[in-house]
Coordinates of N, CA and C in Angstrom, one line a residue:
M808 N 78.0 91.5 124.5 CA 77.2 91.9 125.8 C 76.3 93.1 125.4
E809 N 75.0 92.9 125.9 CA 74.1 94.0 125.5 C 74.5 95.3 126.4
K810 N 73.7 96.3 125.8 CA 74.0 97.6 126.6 C 73.8 97.7 128.1
Q811 N 72.7 97.3 128.5 CA 72.4 97.2 129.8 C 73.4 96.5 130.6
E812 N 74.0 95.4 130.2 CA 74.9 94.7 130.8 C 76.2 95.4 131.0
K813 N 76.6 96.1 129.8 CA 77.9 97.0 129.8 C 77.8 97.9 131.0
I814 N 76.6 98.6 131.0 CA 76.4 99.6 132.1 C 76.6 99.1 133.5
V815 N 75.9 97.9 133.7 CA 76.1 97.3 135.1 C 77.5 96.9 135.3
Q816 N 78.2 96.4 134.4 CA 79.7 96.1 134.4 C 80.5 97.2 134.9
M817 N 80.2 98.4 134.2 CA 80.9 99.7 134.5 C 80.8 100.1 135.8
F818 N 79.5 100.0 136.4 CA 79.3 100.3 137.8 C 80.1 99.3 138.9
N819 N 80.1 98.1 138.5 CA 80.8 97.1 139.3 C 82.3 97.7 139.3
D820 N 82.9 98.1 138.2 CA 84.3 98.4 138.1 C 84.6 99.8 138.9
I821 N 83.7 100.6 139.1 CA 84.0 101.9 139.8 C 83.3 101.9 141.2
A822 N 82.7 100.9 141.6 CA 82.0 100.8 142.9 C 83.0 101.2 144.1
P823 N 84.1 100.7 144.2 CA 85.0 101.1 145.3 C 85.3 102.5 145.6
T824 N 85.2 103.3 144.5 CA 85.7 104.7 144.6 C 84.3 105.7 144.4
Y825 N 83.2 105.0 144.1 CA 82.0 105.7 143.7 C 81.7 106.9 144.6
D826 N 81.6 106.6 146.0 CA 81.2 107.6 146.9 C 82.0 108.8 146.8
L827 N 83.4 108.6 147.0 CA 84.3 109.7 146.9 C 84.2 110.4 145.7
A828 N 84.1 109.9 144.5 CA 84.0 110.5 143.2 C 82.7 111.3 143.2
N829 N 81.5 110.8 143.7 CA 80.3 111.6 143.7 C 80.6 112.9 144.5
R830 N 81.0 112.7 145.7 CA 81.0 113.9 146.6 C 82.1 115.1 145.9
V831 N 83.1 114.7 145.4 CA 84.0 115.6 144.8 C 83.5 116.1 143.5
L832 N 82.9 115.4 142.7 CA 82.4 116.0 141.4 C 81.2 116.9 141.6
S833 N 80.4 116.6 142.5 CA 79.1 117.4 142.9 C 79.5 118.7 143.7
M834 N 80.8 118.6 144.3 CA 81.3 119.5 145.3 C 80.4 119.4 146.4
G835 N 79.6 118.3 146.8 CA 79.0 118.0 148.0 C 77.5 118.5 147.6
A836 N 77.2 119.2 146.5 CA 75.8 119.6 146.5 C 74.8 118.6 146.3
D837 N 75.2 117.3 146.0 CA 74.2 116.1 145.9 C 73.7 115.9 147.2
V838 N 74.3 116.0 148.2 CA 73.7 115.9 149.6 C 72.5 116.7 149.8
S839 N 72.6 118.1 149.6 CA 71.4 118.9 149.7 C 70.2 118.6 148.9
W840 N 70.6 118.2 147.7 CA 69.5 117.7 146.8 C 68.8 116.5 147.3
R841 N 69.6 115.5 147.9 CA 68.9 114.5 148.5 C 68.1 114.7 149.7
K842 N 68.6 115.6 150.6 CA 67.9 116.0 151.7 C 66.5 116.5 151.4
I843 N 66.5 117.5 150.5 CA 65.3 118.2 149.8 C 64.3 117.1 149.6
A844 N 64.7 116.2 148.7 CA 63.8 115.2 148.2 C 63.2 114.5 149.5
C845 N 64.0 113.9 150.4 CA 63.6 113.2 151.5 C 62.6 114.0 152.3
K846 N 63.0 115.1 152.7 CA 62.1 116.0 153.5 C 60.8 116.3 152.9
T847 N 60.8 116.5 151.5 CA 59.5 116.8 150.8 C 58.5 115.8 151.0
V848 N 59.1 114.7 150.7 CA 58.1 113.4 150.8 C 57.8 113.0 152.0
L849 N 58.8 112.9 153.0 CA 58.4 112.4 154.4 C 57.6 113.4 155.1
S850 N 57.5 114.6 154.9 CA 56.7 115.6 155.5 C 55.1 115.2 155.3
N851 N 54.9 114.4 154.3 CA 53.5 113.9 154.0 C 53.1 112.7 155.0
F852 N 54.3 112.0 155.6 CA 53.9 110.8 156.6 C 54.2 111.0 157.9
K853 N 54.1 112.2 158.4 CA 54.4 112.6 159.8 C 53.6 111.6 160.7
N854 N 54.3 111.2 161.7 CA 53.8 110.4 162.8 C 53.1 109.1 162.3
S855 N 53.4 108.6 161.3 CA 53.0 107.4 160.8 C 54.1 106.4 160.2
S856 N 53.9 105.4 159.6 CA 54.8 104.4 159.1 C 54.8 104.3 157.6
V857 N 56.0 103.9 157.1 CA 56.1 103.9 155.6 C 57.0 102.7 155.2
N858 N 56.8 102.3 154.0 CA 57.7 101.2 153.3 C 58.3 102.1 152.1
I859 N 59.6 102.0 152.0 CA 60.5 102.8 151.1 C 61.3 101.7 150.4
V860 N 61.5 101.9 149.0 CA 62.4 101.0 148.4 C 63.2 102.2 147.4
D861 N 64.6 102.0 147.4 CA 65.4 102.8 146.5 C 66.0 102.1 145.4
V862 N 65.5 102.3 144.3 CA 66.0 101.5 143.0 C 67.2 102.3 142.4
A863 N 68.0 101.1 141.9 CA 69.4 101.7 141.4 C 70.2 102.3 142.7
C864 N 70.0 101.8 143.8 CA 70.4 102.1 145.1 C 71.9 102.4 145.2
G865 N 72.8 101.7 144.2 CA 74.2 101.9 144.3 C 74.9 101.5 145.6
T866 N 75.4 102.6 146.2 CA 76.1 102.0 147.5 C 75.3 102.4 148.7
G867 N 74.0 102.8 148.6 CA 73.1 102.9 149.5 C 72.9 104.4 150.1
D868 N 73.6 105.3 149.4 CA 73.6 106.6 150.0 C 72.3 107.2 150.2
M869 N 71.2 107.0 149.3 CA 69.8 107.7 149.4 C 69.1 106.9 150.5
M870 N 69.3 105.6 150.7 CA 68.8 104.9 151.8 C 69.3 105.5 153.1
G871 N 70.4 105.9 153.2 CA 71.0 106.6 154.5 C 70.2 107.9 154.8
F872 N 69.9 108.6 153.6 CA 69.2 109.9 153.9 C 67.8 109.7 154.3
W873 N 67.2 108.6 153.6 CA 65.7 108.2 154.1 C 65.7 108.0 155.5
Q874 N 66.7 107.2 155.8 CA 66.7 106.8 157.4 C 66.9 108.1 158.3
K875 N 67.8 108.9 158.0 CA 68.1 110.1 158.8 C 66.9 110.9 158.9
T876 N 66.3 111.2 157.7 CA 65.2 112.1 157.6 C 64.0 111.6 158.4
A877 N 63.5 110.3 158.3 CA 62.5 109.9 159.0 C 62.4 110.3 160.4
G878 N 63.4 110.3 161.1 CA 63.4 110.8 162.4 C 63.0 112.2 162.7
E879 N 63.2 113.0 161.8 CA 62.9 114.5 161.9 C 61.4 114.5 161.9
F880 N 60.6 113.8 161.2 CA 59.2 113.7 161.1 C 58.5 112.6 161.9
N881 N 59.2 112.1 162.7 CA 58.6 110.9 163.6 C 58.1 109.8 162.7
V882 N 58.6 109.6 161.6 CA 58.0 108.5 160.6 C 58.8 107.2 160.9
K883 N 58.2 106.2 161.1 CA 58.6 104.8 161.2 C 58.8 104.1 160.0
I884 N 60.0 103.8 159.6 CA 60.2 103.1 158.3 C 60.1 101.6 158.6
E885 N 59.0 100.9 158.1 CA 58.8 99.6 158.4 C 59.7 98.6 157.5
N886 N 59.9 99.1 156.3 CA 60.9 98.4 155.3 C 61.7 99.5 154.6
L887 N 62.8 99.2 154.5 CA 63.7 100.0 153.7 C 64.7 99.1 152.9
I888 N 64.3 99.2 151.6 CA 65.0 98.1 150.7 C 65.7 98.8 149.5
G889 N 66.9 98.2 149.2 CA 67.6 98.9 148.1 C 67.7 97.8 147.1
V890 N 67.5 98.2 145.7 CA 67.5 97.3 144.7 C 68.5 97.9 143.7
D891 N 69.4 96.9 143.1 CA 70.4 97.4 142.1 C 70.9 96.1 141.4
P892 N 71.3 96.2 140.1 CA 71.8 95.2 139.4 C 73.2 94.8 139.5
S893 N 73.9 95.8 140.2 CA 75.4 95.8 140.2 C 75.8 95.0 141.5
S894 N 76.5 94.0 141.5 CA 76.8 93.3 142.6 C 78.0 94.0 143.3
G895 N 78.9 94.8 142.5 CA 79.8 95.5 143.1 C 79.3 96.6 144.0
M896 N 78.5 97.3 143.4 CA 77.8 98.3 144.3 C 77.0 97.9 145.5
L897 N 76.3 96.8 145.3 CA 75.7 96.3 146.5 C 76.6 95.8 147.6
A898 N 77.9 95.3 147.1 CA 78.9 94.7 148.2 C 79.3 95.9 148.9
V899 N 79.3 97.2 148.5 CA 79.8 98.3 149.1 C 78.5 98.8 150.0
A900 N 77.4 98.8 149.5 CA 76.2 99.2 150.3 C 76.0 98.2 151.6
K901 N 76.3 97.1 151.3 CA 76.1 96.0 152.5 C 77.0 96.3 153.7
Q902 N 78.4 96.8 153.2 CA 79.3 97.2 154.3 C 79.0 98.3 155.0
K903 N 78.3 99.5 154.2 CA 77.9 100.6 154.8 C 76.7 100.4 155.7
F904 N 75.8 99.7 155.3 CA 74.4 99.6 155.9 C 74.0 98.2 156.2
P905 N 74.7 97.4 157.0 CA 74.4 95.9 157.1 C 73.0 95.7 157.6
E906 N 72.3 96.8 158.2 CA 70.9 96.7 158.7 C 70.0 96.7 157.6
F907 N 70.3 97.2 156.5 CA 69.1 97.2 155.4 C 69.3 96.0 154.6
K908 N 68.2 95.9 153.9 CA 67.9 94.7 152.9 C 68.3 95.1 151.5
F909 N 68.9 94.2 150.8 CA 69.3 94.7 149.4 C 69.0 93.5 148.5
I910 N 68.4 93.8 147.3 CA 68.0 93.1 146.3 C 68.9 93.2 145.1
E911 N 69.4 92.2 144.5 CA 70.3 92.3 143.1 C 69.2 92.2 142.0
A912 N 68.8 93.1 141.4 CA 67.8 93.1 140.5 C 67.7 94.3 139.5
L913 N 67.2 94.2 138.5 CA 67.0 95.2 137.4 C 65.8 96.3 137.9
A914 N 65.8 97.4 137.4 CA 64.8 98.3 137.7 C 63.6 98.0 137.0
T915 N 63.5 97.2 135.9 CA 62.4 96.6 135.3 C 61.8 95.4 135.9
Q916 N 62.5 94.8 136.9 CA 62.1 93.6 137.6 C 62.6 93.5 138.8
T917 N 62.0 94.3 139.7 CA 62.5 94.5 141.2 C 62.2 93.2 142.0
T918 N 61.2 92.3 141.7 CA 60.9 91.3 142.5 C 60.0 91.6 143.6
L919 N 59.7 92.8 144.0 CA 58.8 93.3 145.0 C 57.3 93.0 144.7
D920 N 56.6 92.9 145.8 CA 55.0 92.7 145.6 C 54.4 93.8 145.1
S921 N 53.3 93.7 144.3 CA 52.5 94.7 143.7 C 51.8 95.4 144.9
G922 N 52.0 96.9 144.8 CA 51.3 97.6 145.8 C 51.8 97.5 147.2
S923 N 53.1 97.2 147.3 CA 53.7 97.1 148.8 C 54.6 98.2 149.1
M924 N 54.6 99.3 148.2 CA 55.7 100.4 148.8 C 54.7 101.6 148.8
D925 N 55.2 102.5 149.8 CA 54.6 103.8 149.9 C 55.4 104.9 149.0
V926 N 56.7 104.5 149.1 CA 57.7 105.4 148.3 C 58.8 104.7 147.6
L927 N 59.0 105.0 146.3 CA 60.0 104.4 145.5 C 60.8 105.6 145.0
S928 N 62.2 105.6 145.3 CA 63.1 106.6 144.9 C 64.1 105.9 144.0
I929 N 64.6 106.8 143.0 CA 65.7 106.4 142.2 C 66.5 107.7 141.9
S930 N 67.7 107.7 142.3 CA 68.6 108.9 142.2 C 69.8 108.6 141.3
Y931 N 69.8 109.4 140.2 CA 70.7 109.4 139.2 C 71.0 108.1 138.6
G932 N 69.9 107.3 138.5 CA 69.9 105.9 137.8 C 68.9 105.8 136.8
I933 N 67.8 106.7 136.7 CA 67.0 106.3 135.7 C 67.3 106.6 134.3
R934 N 68.5 107.4 134.1 CA 68.9 107.5 132.6 C 69.8 106.2 132.3
N935 N 70.2 105.5 133.3 CA 71.1 104.3 133.0 C 70.2 103.1 132.6
V936 N 68.9 103.2 132.8 CA 67.9 102.1 132.5 C 67.5 102.1 131.0
V937 N 68.0 101.1 130.3 CA 67.9 101.1 128.9 C 66.2 101.0 128.6
E938 N 65.7 100.2 129.4 CA 64.1 100.0 129.1 C 63.5 100.9 130.0
R939 N 63.5 102.3 129.9 CA 63.0 103.3 130.9 C 61.5 103.1 131.2
E940 N 60.7 103.1 130.1 CA 59.4 103.1 130.2 C 58.9 101.8 130.8
A941 N 59.5 100.7 130.6 CA 59.2 99.3 131.3 C 59.5 99.4 132.9
A942 N 60.6 100.2 133.2 CA 60.9 100.4 134.5 C 59.8 101.4 135.2
L943 N 59.4 102.4 134.5 CA 58.3 103.3 135.0 C 57.0 102.4 135.4
R944 N 56.7 101.5 134.5 CA 55.6 100.6 134.6 C 55.7 99.7 136.0
E945 N 57.0 99.2 136.1 CA 57.3 98.4 137.3 C 57.2 99.3 138.5
F946 N 57.6 100.6 138.5 CA 57.5 101.5 139.6 C 56.0 101.5 140.0
N947 N 55.2 101.8 139.0 CA 53.6 102.0 139.1 C 53.1 100.6 139.8
R948 N 53.5 99.5 139.3 CA 53.0 98.1 140.0 C 53.4 98.0 141.6
V949 N 54.7 98.3 141.7 CA 55.2 98.2 143.2 C 54.5 99.3 144.2
L950 N 54.2 100.4 143.7 CA 53.6 101.3 144.6 C 52.2 101.1 145.0
K951 N 51.8 101.6 146.2 CA 50.3 101.6 146.4 C 49.9 102.8 145.6
T952 N 48.4 102.8 145.5 CA 47.8 103.9 144.9 C 48.0 105.1 146.0
G953 N 48.5 106.3 145.3 CA 48.7 107.4 146.1 C 50.2 107.5 146.6
G954 N 51.0 106.3 146.4 CA 52.4 106.3 146.8 C 53.2 107.3 145.9
Y955 N 54.4 107.5 146.3 CA 55.2 108.5 145.8 C 56.4 107.9 144.9
V956 N 56.6 108.4 143.6 CA 57.9 108.1 143.1 C 58.7 109.2 143.1
V957 N 60.1 109.1 143.5 CA 60.8 110.3 143.7 C 62.1 110.0 143.0
V958 N 62.3 110.9 141.8 CA 63.5 110.7 141.1 C 64.4 112.1 141.1
L959 N 65.7 111.8 141.3 CA 66.6 112.8 141.1 C 67.6 112.4 139.8
E960 N 67.6 113.4 139.0 CA 68.3 113.0 137.6 C 69.0 114.2 137.1
F961 N 70.1 114.0 136.3 CA 70.8 114.9 135.5 C 69.9 115.0 134.2
T962 N 69.3 116.0 134.1 CA 68.3 116.1 133.0 C 69.0 116.9 131.7
K963 N 68.7 116.7 130.5 CA 69.1 117.4 129.4 C 69.0 118.9 129.6
R964 N 69.8 119.6 129.1 CA 69.8 121.0 129.3 C 69.6 121.9 128.2
K965 N 69.1 123.1 128.4 CA 68.8 124.0 127.3 C 70.1 124.7 126.8
K966 N 70.5 124.7 125.7 CA 71.7 125.3 125.1 C 71.6 126.9 125.1
S967 N 72.0 127.5 126.0 CA 72.0 129.1 125.8 C 72.9 129.7 127.0
G968 N 73.4 130.7 126.8 CA 74.1 131.6 127.8 C 75.4 131.2 128.2
I969 N 76.0 132.1 128.9 CA 77.6 131.8 129.6 C 77.5 130.8 130.6
L970 N 76.6 130.8 131.4 CA 76.5 129.9 132.5 C 76.3 128.4 132.0
T971 N 75.4 128.3 130.9 CA 75.3 127.1 130.3 C 76.6 126.6 129.8
G972 N 77.2 127.4 129.0 CA 78.6 127.0 128.5 C 79.5 126.6 129.4
A973 N 79.7 127.3 130.6 CA 80.5 126.8 131.6 C 80.1 125.5 132.4
R974 N 78.9 125.3 132.6 CA 78.3 124.1 133.0 C 78.7 122.9 132.1
D975 N 78.4 123.0 130.8 CA 78.7 122.1 129.8 C 80.3 121.7 129.7
F976 N 81.1 122.7 129.9 CA 82.5 122.5 129.8 C 82.8 121.6 131.0
Y977 N 82.3 122.0 132.2 CA 82.7 121.3 133.5 C 82.3 119.8 133.3
L978 N 81.1 119.6 132.7 CA 80.6 118.3 132.5 C 81.4 117.4 131.6
S979 N 81.8 118.1 130.4 CA 82.2 117.2 129.3 C 83.8 117.3 129.4
K980 N 84.5 118.3 130.0 CA 86.0 118.2 129.9 C 86.6 118.1 131.4
I981 N 86.1 118.7 132.4 CA 86.6 118.6 133.7 C 86.3 117.2 134.5
L982 N 84.9 117.1 134.5 CA 84.5 116.0 135.2 C 84.9 114.6 134.9
P983 N 85.2 114.2 133.5 CA 85.7 113.0 133.2 C 87.1 112.9 133.7
K984 N 88.0 114.0 133.6 CA 89.3 113.8 134.1 C 89.3 113.7 135.6
I985 N 88.7 114.4 136.4 CA 88.6 114.2 137.9 C 88.1 112.8 138.4
G986 N 87.0 112.4 137.6 CA 86.4 111.0 137.9 C 87.4 109.9 137.5
G987 N 88.1 110.1 136.4 CA 88.9 109.2 135.9 C 90.2 109.1 136.8
F988 N 90.7 110.2 137.3 CA 91.8 110.1 138.3 C 91.4 109.3 139.5
I989 N 90.1 109.6 140.0 CA 89.8 109.0 141.5 C 89.5 107.6 141.2
S990 N 88.8 107.1 140.1 CA 88.4 105.8 139.9 C 89.3 104.9 139.1
K991 N 90.3 105.6 138.3 CA 91.2 105.0 137.5 C 90.4 104.4 136.3
N992 N 89.3 105.0 136.0 CA 88.5 104.5 134.9 C 87.9 105.7 134.3
Q993 N 88.5 106.3 133.4 CA 88.1 107.7 132.7 C 86.9 107.3 131.9
E994 N 86.9 106.1 131.3 CA 85.9 105.9 130.3 C 84.4 105.9 130.9
A995 N 84.4 105.4 132.2 CA 83.1 105.4 133.0 C 82.7 106.9 133.1
Y996 N 83.5 107.9 133.4 CA 83.2 109.2 133.7 C 83.1 110.0 132.4
E997 N 83.5 109.5 131.4 CA 83.2 110.0 129.9 C 81.9 109.7 129.6
Y998 N 81.4 108.6 130.0 CA 80.0 108.0 129.8 C 79.0 109.0 130.4
L999 N 79.2 109.7 131.6 CA 78.3 110.4 132.3 C 77.9 111.7 131.5
P1000 N 78.7 112.5 130.9 CA 78.0 113.5 130.1 C 77.3 113.1 128.7
S1001 N 77.8 111.9 128.2 CA 77.0 111.4 127.1 C 75.7 110.9 127.5
S1002 N 75.6 110.3 128.7 CA 74.5 109.8 129.1 C 73.3 110.9 129.4
I1003 N 73.8 112.0 129.9 CA 72.9 113.1 130.1 C 72.3 113.7 128.7
E1004 N 73.2 113.6 127.8 CA 73.0 114.1 126.5 C 72.0 113.1 125.8
G1005 N 72.1 111.8 126.4 CA 71.1 110.9 125.8 C 69.8 110.6 126.5
F1006 N 69.8 111.5 127.5 CA 68.5 111.4 128.4 C 67.5 112.5 127.8
L1007 N 66.5 112.8 128.7 CA 65.3 113.7 128.2 C 65.5 115.0 129.0
D1008 N 64.9 116.1 128.6 CA 64.7 117.3 129.2 C 63.5 117.1 130.4
A1009 N 63.7 118.0 131.2 CA 62.8 117.7 132.5 C 61.2 117.6 132.1
K1010 N 60.7 118.4 131.1 CA 59.4 118.3 130.7 C 59.1 117.0 130.1
S1011 N 60.0 116.4 129.3 CA 59.8 115.2 128.5 C 59.6 114.0 129.4
F1012 N 60.6 114.1 130.5 CA 60.6 113.0 131.4 C 59.2 113.1 132.3
A1013 N 58.9 114.2 132.7 CA 57.5 114.3 133.4 C 56.5 113.9 132.6
D1014 N 56.4 114.1 131.3 CA 55.4 113.4 130.4 C 55.4 112.0 130.5
E1015 N 56.6 111.4 130.5 CA 56.7 109.8 130.7 C 56.2 109.4 132.0
L1016 N 56.5 110.2 133.0 CA 55.7 109.8 134.4 C 54.3 109.9 134.3
A1017 N 53.7 110.8 133.7 CA 52.4 110.8 133.6 C 51.8 109.8 132.7
A1018 N 52.6 109.3 131.6 CA 52.1 108.3 130.8 C 52.0 106.9 131.6
A1019 N 52.9 106.9 132.7 CA 53.0 105.7 133.4 C 52.1 105.7 134.5
G1020 N 51.0 106.5 134.7 CA 50.1 106.6 135.7 C 50.5 107.3 136.9
F1021 N 51.4 108.3 136.6 CA 51.7 109.2 137.8 C 51.3 110.7 137.6
E1022 N 50.9 111.4 138.9 CA 50.6 112.7 138.7 C 51.6 113.5 139.2
M1023 N 52.2 114.6 138.7 CA 53.4 115.3 139.1 C 52.9 116.3 140.3
R1024 N 53.7 116.3 141.4 CA 53.5 117.1 142.6 C 54.6 118.0 142.6
L1025 N 55.9 117.8 142.1 CA 56.9 118.9 142.1 C 57.8 118.5 141.0
C1026 N 58.6 119.4 140.3 CA 59.5 119.4 139.4 C 60.3 120.5 139.7
K1027 N 61.6 120.2 140.3 CA 62.4 121.5 140.7 C 63.8 121.2 140.3
S1028 N 64.4 122.2 139.7 CA 65.8 122.2 139.3 C 66.8 122.8 140.1
F1029 N 68.1 122.2 140.1 CA 69.1 122.8 141.1 C 70.3 123.0 140.3
S1030 N 71.1 123.8 140.8 CA 72.5 124.3 140.3 C 72.6 124.4 138.6
M1031 N 71.8 125.5 138.2 CA 71.7 125.8 136.8 C 71.2 124.7 136.0
D1032 N 70.1 124.1 136.5 CA 69.5 122.9 135.8 C 70.4 121.7 135.6
I1033 N 71.5 121.6 136.4 CA 72.2 120.5 136.3 C 71.4 119.1 136.8
S1034 N 70.8 119.4 137.9 CA 70.0 118.3 138.5 C 68.5 118.6 138.6
T1035 N 67.6 117.7 138.5 CA 66.2 117.8 138.5 C 65.6 117.0 139.5
L1036 N 64.7 117.5 140.5 CA 64.0 116.5 141.2 C 62.5 116.3 140.8
F1037 N 62.2 115.2 140.7 CA 60.6 114.9 140.1 C 60.0 114.1 141.4
I1038 N 58.8 114.6 141.8 CA 58.0 114.0 142.8 C 56.6 113.9 142.3
A1039 N 56.0 112.4 142.1 CA 54.9 112.3 141.6 C 54.2 111.2 142.3
Q1040 N 53.0 111.3 142.3 CA 52.1 110.1 143.0 C 51.3 109.3 142.0
K1041 N 51.3 108.0 142.3 CA 50.7 107.0 141.6 C 49.0 107.6 141.5
A1042 N 48.5 107.7 140.4 CA 47.2 108.1 140.4 C 46.2 106.9 139.8
R1043 N 46.9 106.1 139.1 CA 46.1 104.8 138.4 C 47.0 103.7 138.1
E1044 N 46.5 102.5 138.0 CA 47.2 101.4 137.6 C 47.7 101.6 136.0
C1045 N 48.8 101.1 135.8 CA 49.3 101.2 134.4 C 49.4 99.9 133.6

């Protein structure tokens, strides 16, 4: 089984407990991070309509935030689509949000029409995409020129200071035990800190977005740089 297939199978296995584990492990902080992302982007679409796709949508959490936030800015969502390769995650998402459209597909092959989306989001999923640069090119293809790519991710951290040590201890020692207890799959939550270490720092990922035809509009870190929000606009075809 190839690496991407193994990752998808891991998410199939933890799908039933994924939402609970997320809330517990982030101590609810991910809710505020998601809200900031949605509000920042939708403020640019006040009193208009928008097409949104959430890639690596998992159980549909981010889609729920897009829907709720749109009302605050009088934004009409014409299409709200979730894309994910995990059938287990999508099964949970469809139960939570039967009104949304979901597509079982990889981030590199969303099956969406070129230039069809105003916003493409991916929350805590890009580091799980093995062919990341191909995925960013796919994001460029799917978005309209001027459309927004919105990425929330656990970025690689600089190693210095007491706070950094405490953060790393939580991620490597505490988080896998709690996640393993909730999901009964400790291996999956041991994968999380290793996947962060295998990912990029914020600047390097911003550079990858630029290489894929996007212009950065915001790069904001949260909670001692554990999580980073990237917002960029499609400036050119890639």
